[in-house]
Amino acid sequence: MDRPTEDDAARRDWMGLLARAPAEALQKLWGDAGATPRFSWLRPPETGAVMVRGRAGGVGAVFNLGEMTVTRASLALDCGAVGHAWVQGRDRRKAEIAALVDALMQTAAAPRLRAQVLAPLAEAERARRDARARKAAATQVAFFTMARGDA
Amino acid sequence: MYVATKGGERAIGAAHAWLAEERRGDPATPALTVAQIREQMTLAVARVMAEGALYDPDLAALALKQARGDAVEAAFLIRAYRTTLPRLGASLALDTAAMACDRRISAIFKDLPGGQTLGPTFDYTHRLLDFALAAEDAPPPPAAPEAPPASSPAPRAAAILDREGVLQPEPEGADTPPDLTRAPLELPADRALRLQALARGDEGFLLALAYSSQRGYGRNHPFVGELRVGAAAVEVEIPELGFAVAIGEVALTECETINQFAGSTTEPAQFTRGYGLVLGCNERKAISMALVDRALRARELGEADADAPAQDEEFVLSHCDNVQASGFLEHIKLPHHVDFQAELELVRRLRAEATAAQAAASSEAAG
């Protein structure tokens, strides 16, 4: 695989963000954005399994840990832009919206979708992770070392 | 001899109708929702996902509801469902070092770089029943305290030992690991296949084996080098695009044990490793898996007398799958009328022959 270009990196980020977003949040933001582009399916939403792999010791030989459910979809807007979605879980509507946003991000509508859909999703994800990390940090042990005998 | 094999339909129909009623329980009690099970029976859901070998909390919660809370039956339902799914691909190997840890402890370093983080643990609770939870409509518990989080992920405890060279390095394996869901188990198995079998193996079986190894049946002196509970990103290469996207997150429990050393006259002594990785939050299973993984490495590490049950690859791998085991175990309750009739005929004949022989012997003695 070639080194991803800057465009690839940006696309990878938004595709991941759309994939990981809670379905209800994505549907609401998409509805509020009010985009209703005409499109045709290249691959209608299909649910399947992806084998999740780990490594022995976290660093060694790769092994198959277990599968997870994934839904994928591909579509083409009437303007020609192609959108793909691979999202965790079995929500076909979520895969459809994710593919639509992916396609629109390659058109002139990109700045609007970035502001109305991607930015709020990124902020919500950051807040969700931060809340867990902050609770975990509060359970960090601080050991006290007692000096014994003469120093 | 032929026996009736039809005629049970009405009874089976009635049995299933009653099963549905029993599953629901008293209709005066509100029905459980799948979301309630997913959110409040999280560890049961985690077990079903790990042993069903499919990560989907909603499906695991549904399976538990349908199975009346029977984790093994629920795992069976999940295994059956997964066979209906097309395989879309495989992820890149999880980067568990970058895991967002709820919990992360080490039993070998007090001053662990990155700190000991307890997370939402049962440890240090008194195991006294909390009758306050029996009250309905209790208000939610107060929010847990918060503190500023660390800015970077905690380093692996093993990496610290690695640097000093006192820990055996993990060898690389094949690019495409063997897959139990695609090909039947073949022995001898490599470590990758063993880890897959253990990751989906029965928690109780692995716990008992791990415990047996601690009690002396294949002793290998484990220390918990590190135990992590948290979530890791699942990255999948998108074939249409040629680059990988983090399409989701799975909750994980990872345990790395540091075990007694191997060394020889030519090689300096080094600690050895055991590894456990389980879908969902389940540290009992992850620790058990790490102990059994290490026990199964006995031969490869040249340990003498590696004949304890936990060190026997064929014994462990052939019996750790609870879906397979219950299938074979429970099939003996299904009709075996013909087999039994044959055995019954045989016993009757043997008894008749013995009686005849006895009668002949006593009449001879009398004559």
CSV table of C-alpha atoms in Angstrom, one decimal, chain A residues 1-5 7-21 43 46-74 82-92 94 102 106 125 128-146, chain B residues 53-56 58-59 81-82 85-94 96 101-103 110-111 114-120 144-150 156 170-181 191-193 195-196 199-200 234-250 252 254 256 273 275 277-279 289:
chain,number,residue,atom,x,y,z
A,1,MET,CA,0.0,0.0,0.0
A,2,ASP,CA,1.3,3.4,-0.9
A,3,ARG,CA,1.7,6.0,1.7
A,4,PRO,CA,-1.6,7.8,2.2
A,5,THR,CA,-1.8,11.2,0.7
A,7,ASP,CA,-6.4,13.9,1.0
A,8,ASP,CA,-6.5,10.2,1.9
A,9,ALA,CA,-5.7,11.0,5.5
A,10,ALA,CA,-8.5,13.6,5.7
A,11,ARG,CA,-10.9,11.1,4.2
A,12,ARG,CA,-9.8,8.3,6.5
A,13,ASP,CA,-10.5,10.6,9.5
A,14,TRP,CA,-14.0,11.6,8.4
A,15,MET,CA,-14.9,8.0,7.4
A,16,GLY,CA,-13.8,6.8,10.8
A,17,LEU,CA,-15.7,9.5,12.6
A,18,LEU,CA,-18.9,8.7,10.7
A,19,ALA,CA,-18.4,5.0,11.4
A,20,ARG,CA,-17.9,5.4,15.1
A,21,ALA,CA,-20.7,8.0,15.7
A,43,ARG,CA,-23.6,-1.5,-3.3
A,46,GLU,CA,-24.9,-5.1,3.5
A,47,THR,CA,-24.3,-6.4,7.0
A,48,GLY,CA,-21.5,-8.9,7.5
A,49,ALA,CA,-18.6,-9.8,9.9
A,50,VAL,CA,-15.1,-8.6,10.1
A,51,MET,CA,-12.5,-10.7,11.9
A,52,VAL,CA,-10.8,-8.7,14.5
A,53,ARG,CA,-7.2,-9.6,15.0
A,54,GLY,CA,-4.8,-9.2,17.9
A,55,ARG,CA,-1.2,-10.0,18.5
A,56,ALA,CA,0.4,-12.4,21.0
A,57,GLY,CA,1.7,-10.3,23.8
A,58,GLY,CA,0.3,-7.3,22.0
A,59,VAL,CA,3.4,-7.2,19.8
A,60,GLY,CA,4.0,-10.7,18.4
A,61,ALA,CA,2.2,-13.2,16.1
A,62,VAL,CA,-1.1,-12.1,14.7
A,63,PHE,CA,-4.2,-14.2,15.8
A,64,ASN,CA,-7.9,-14.1,15.2
A,65,LEU,CA,-9.6,-12.8,18.3
A,66,GLY,CA,-13.3,-12.9,17.2
A,67,GLU,CA,-15.6,-11.2,14.7
A,68,MET,CA,-17.6,-8.0,14.9
A,69,THR,CA,-20.7,-7.0,12.9
A,70,VAL,CA,-20.0,-4.4,10.2
A,71,THR,CA,-22.3,-2.8,7.6
A,72,ARG,CA,-20.9,-1.5,4.3
A,73,ALA,CA,-22.4,0.5,1.5
A,74,SER,CA,-21.3,2.4,-1.6
A,82,VAL,CA,-18.6,8.2,-5.0
A,83,GLY,CA,-19.1,7.6,-1.3
A,84,HIS,CA,-18.2,4.5,0.7
A,85,ALA,CA,-19.1,3.5,4.2
A,86,TRP,CA,-17.9,0.7,6.5
A,87,VAL,CA,-19.5,1.1,9.9
A,88,GLN,CA,-19.5,-1.1,13.0
A,89,GLY,CA,-22.8,-2.7,13.8
A,90,ARG,CA,-25.9,-3.6,11.8
A,91,ASP,CA,-27.5,-0.2,11.1
A,92,ARG,CA,-28.2,0.1,7.4
A,94,LYS,CA,-26.4,4.7,9.4
A,102,ASP,CA,-18.4,10.7,2.4
A,106,GLN,CA,-15.8,15.4,-2.2
A,125,GLU,CA,-16.5,11.8,20.5
A,128,ARG,CA,-17.2,11.0,25.4
A,129,ARG,CA,-13.6,9.8,25.5
A,130,ASP,CA,-12.5,12.6,27.8
A,131,ALA,CA,-15.2,11.8,30.3
A,132,ARG,CA,-14.1,8.2,30.6
A,133,ALA,CA,-10.4,9.2,30.8
A,134,ARG,CA,-11.2,11.7,33.5
A,135,LYS,CA,-13.0,9.1,35.6
A,136,ALA,CA,-10.1,6.6,35.1
A,137,ALA,CA,-7.6,9.2,36.1
A,138,ALA,CA,-9.5,9.8,39.4
A,139,THR,CA,-9.0,6.1,40.2
A,140,GLN,CA,-5.2,6.3,39.8
A,141,VAL,CA,-3.4,5.2,42.9
A,142,ALA,CA,-0.9,7.5,44.6
A,143,PHE,CA,1.5,5.5,46.8
A,144,PHE,CA,3.0,7.1,49.8
A,145,THR,CA,6.4,5.9,50.7
A,146,MET,CA,7.3,6.1,54.4
B,53,ALA,CA,-17.0,-14.9,19.2
B,54,LEU,CA,-18.9,-12.0,17.7
B,55,TYR,CA,-18.7,-8.4,19.0
B,56,ASP,CA,-22.2,-6.9,19.0
B,58,ASP,CA,-27.2,-5.5,21.2
B,59,LEU,CA,-27.2,-9.0,19.7
B,81,TYR,CA,-26.3,-16.2,13.9
B,82,ARG,CA,-22.8,-15.4,12.8
B,85,LEU,CA,-23.1,-13.3,8.0
B,86,PRO,CA,-20.8,-12.9,5.0
B,87,ARG,CA,-17.2,-12.3,5.9
B,88,LEU,CA,-16.3,-8.8,4.8
B,89,GLY,CA,-12.6,-8.9,5.7
B,90,ALA,CA,-10.2,-8.9,8.6
B,91,SER,CA,-9.0,-6.0,10.7
B,92,LEU,CA,-5.4,-4.8,11.1
B,93,ALA,CA,-4.0,-6.2,14.3
B,94,LEU,CA,-5.3,-4.3,17.3
B,96,THR,CA,-3.6,-2.6,22.4
B,101,CYS,CA,-7.8,2.2,29.5
B,102,ASP,CA,-10.5,2.3,32.1
B,103,ARG,CA,-8.3,0.1,34.2
B,110,LYS,CA,4.7,-0.4,42.3
B,111,ASP,CA,5.8,2.7,40.5
B,114,GLY,CA,1.7,5.8,33.6
B,115,GLY,CA,0.4,4.8,37.1
B,116,GLN,CA,-1.9,2.1,38.6
B,117,THR,CA,-5.4,2.9,37.4
B,118,LEU,CA,-8.1,0.9,39.3
B,119,GLY,CA,-11.1,1.7,37.1
B,120,PRO,CA,-14.6,0.4,37.9
B,144,ALA,CA,-17.9,9.4,39.9
B,145,PRO,CA,-15.1,11.8,40.7
B,146,GLU,CA,-12.9,13.1,37.8
B,147,ALA,CA,-9.3,14.1,37.5
B,148,PRO,CA,-7.2,15.5,34.6
B,149,PRO,CA,-6.2,12.6,32.4
B,150,ALA,CA,-2.7,11.8,31.2
B,156,ARG,CA,3.4,-1.4,28.3
B,170,GLU,CA,7.5,-12.3,21.2
B,171,PRO,CA,8.3,-14.1,17.9
B,172,GLU,CA,6.5,-13.0,14.7
B,173,GLY,CA,4.0,-15.4,13.2
B,174,ALA,CA,2.3,-15.9,9.8
B,175,ASP,CA,0.8,-12.9,8.0
B,176,THR,CA,-2.5,-14.7,7.7
B,177,PRO,CA,-3.2,-16.6,11.0
B,178,PRO,CA,-5.1,-19.9,10.9
B,179,ASP,CA,-8.9,-19.4,11.5
B,180,LEU,CA,-11.0,-21.9,13.5
B,181,THR,CA,-14.1,-20.6,11.9
B,191,ARG,CA,0.2,-20.3,19.1
B,192,ALA,CA,-2.1,-18.1,16.9
B,193,LEU,CA,-4.6,-21.0,16.7
B,195,LEU,CA,-5.0,-18.1,21.3
B,196,GLN,CA,-8.1,-18.0,19.0
B,199,ALA,CA,-10.3,-16.4,23.4
B,200,ARG,CA,-13.6,-18.0,22.5
B,234,VAL,CA,-10.6,-1.5,15.0
B,235,GLU,CA,-8.9,-0.5,11.8
B,236,VAL,CA,-10.0,-2.1,8.6
B,237,GLU,CA,-8.4,-1.6,5.2
B,238,ILE,CA,-11.1,-0.5,2.8
B,239,PRO,CA,-10.6,-2.4,-0.4
B,240,GLU,CA,-12.2,0.3,-2.6
B,241,LEU,CA,-9.8,2.9,-1.3
B,242,GLY,CA,-6.6,1.1,-0.3
B,243,PHE,CA,-6.2,2.7,3.1
B,244,ALA,CA,-7.3,1.7,6.6
B,245,VAL,CA,-10.1,3.4,8.5
B,246,ALA,CA,-10.9,3.1,12.3
B,247,ILE,CA,-14.4,1.9,11.7
B,248,GLY,CA,-15.3,1.1,15.3
B,249,GLU,CA,-14.1,0.3,18.8
B,250,VAL,CA,-14.3,-2.9,20.8
B,252,LEU,CA,-11.2,-5.5,25.5
B,254,GLU,CA,-5.8,-7.8,28.1
B,256,GLU,CA,0.1,-10.2,30.1
B,273,ARG,CA,5.3,-14.7,28.8
B,275,TYR,CA,-1.0,-13.7,27.0
B,277,LEU,CA,-7.0,-11.1,25.2
B,278,VAL,CA,-10.8,-11.2,25.5
B,279,LEU,CA,-13.6,-9.3,23.8
B,289,MET,CA,-6.3,-17.4,29.3
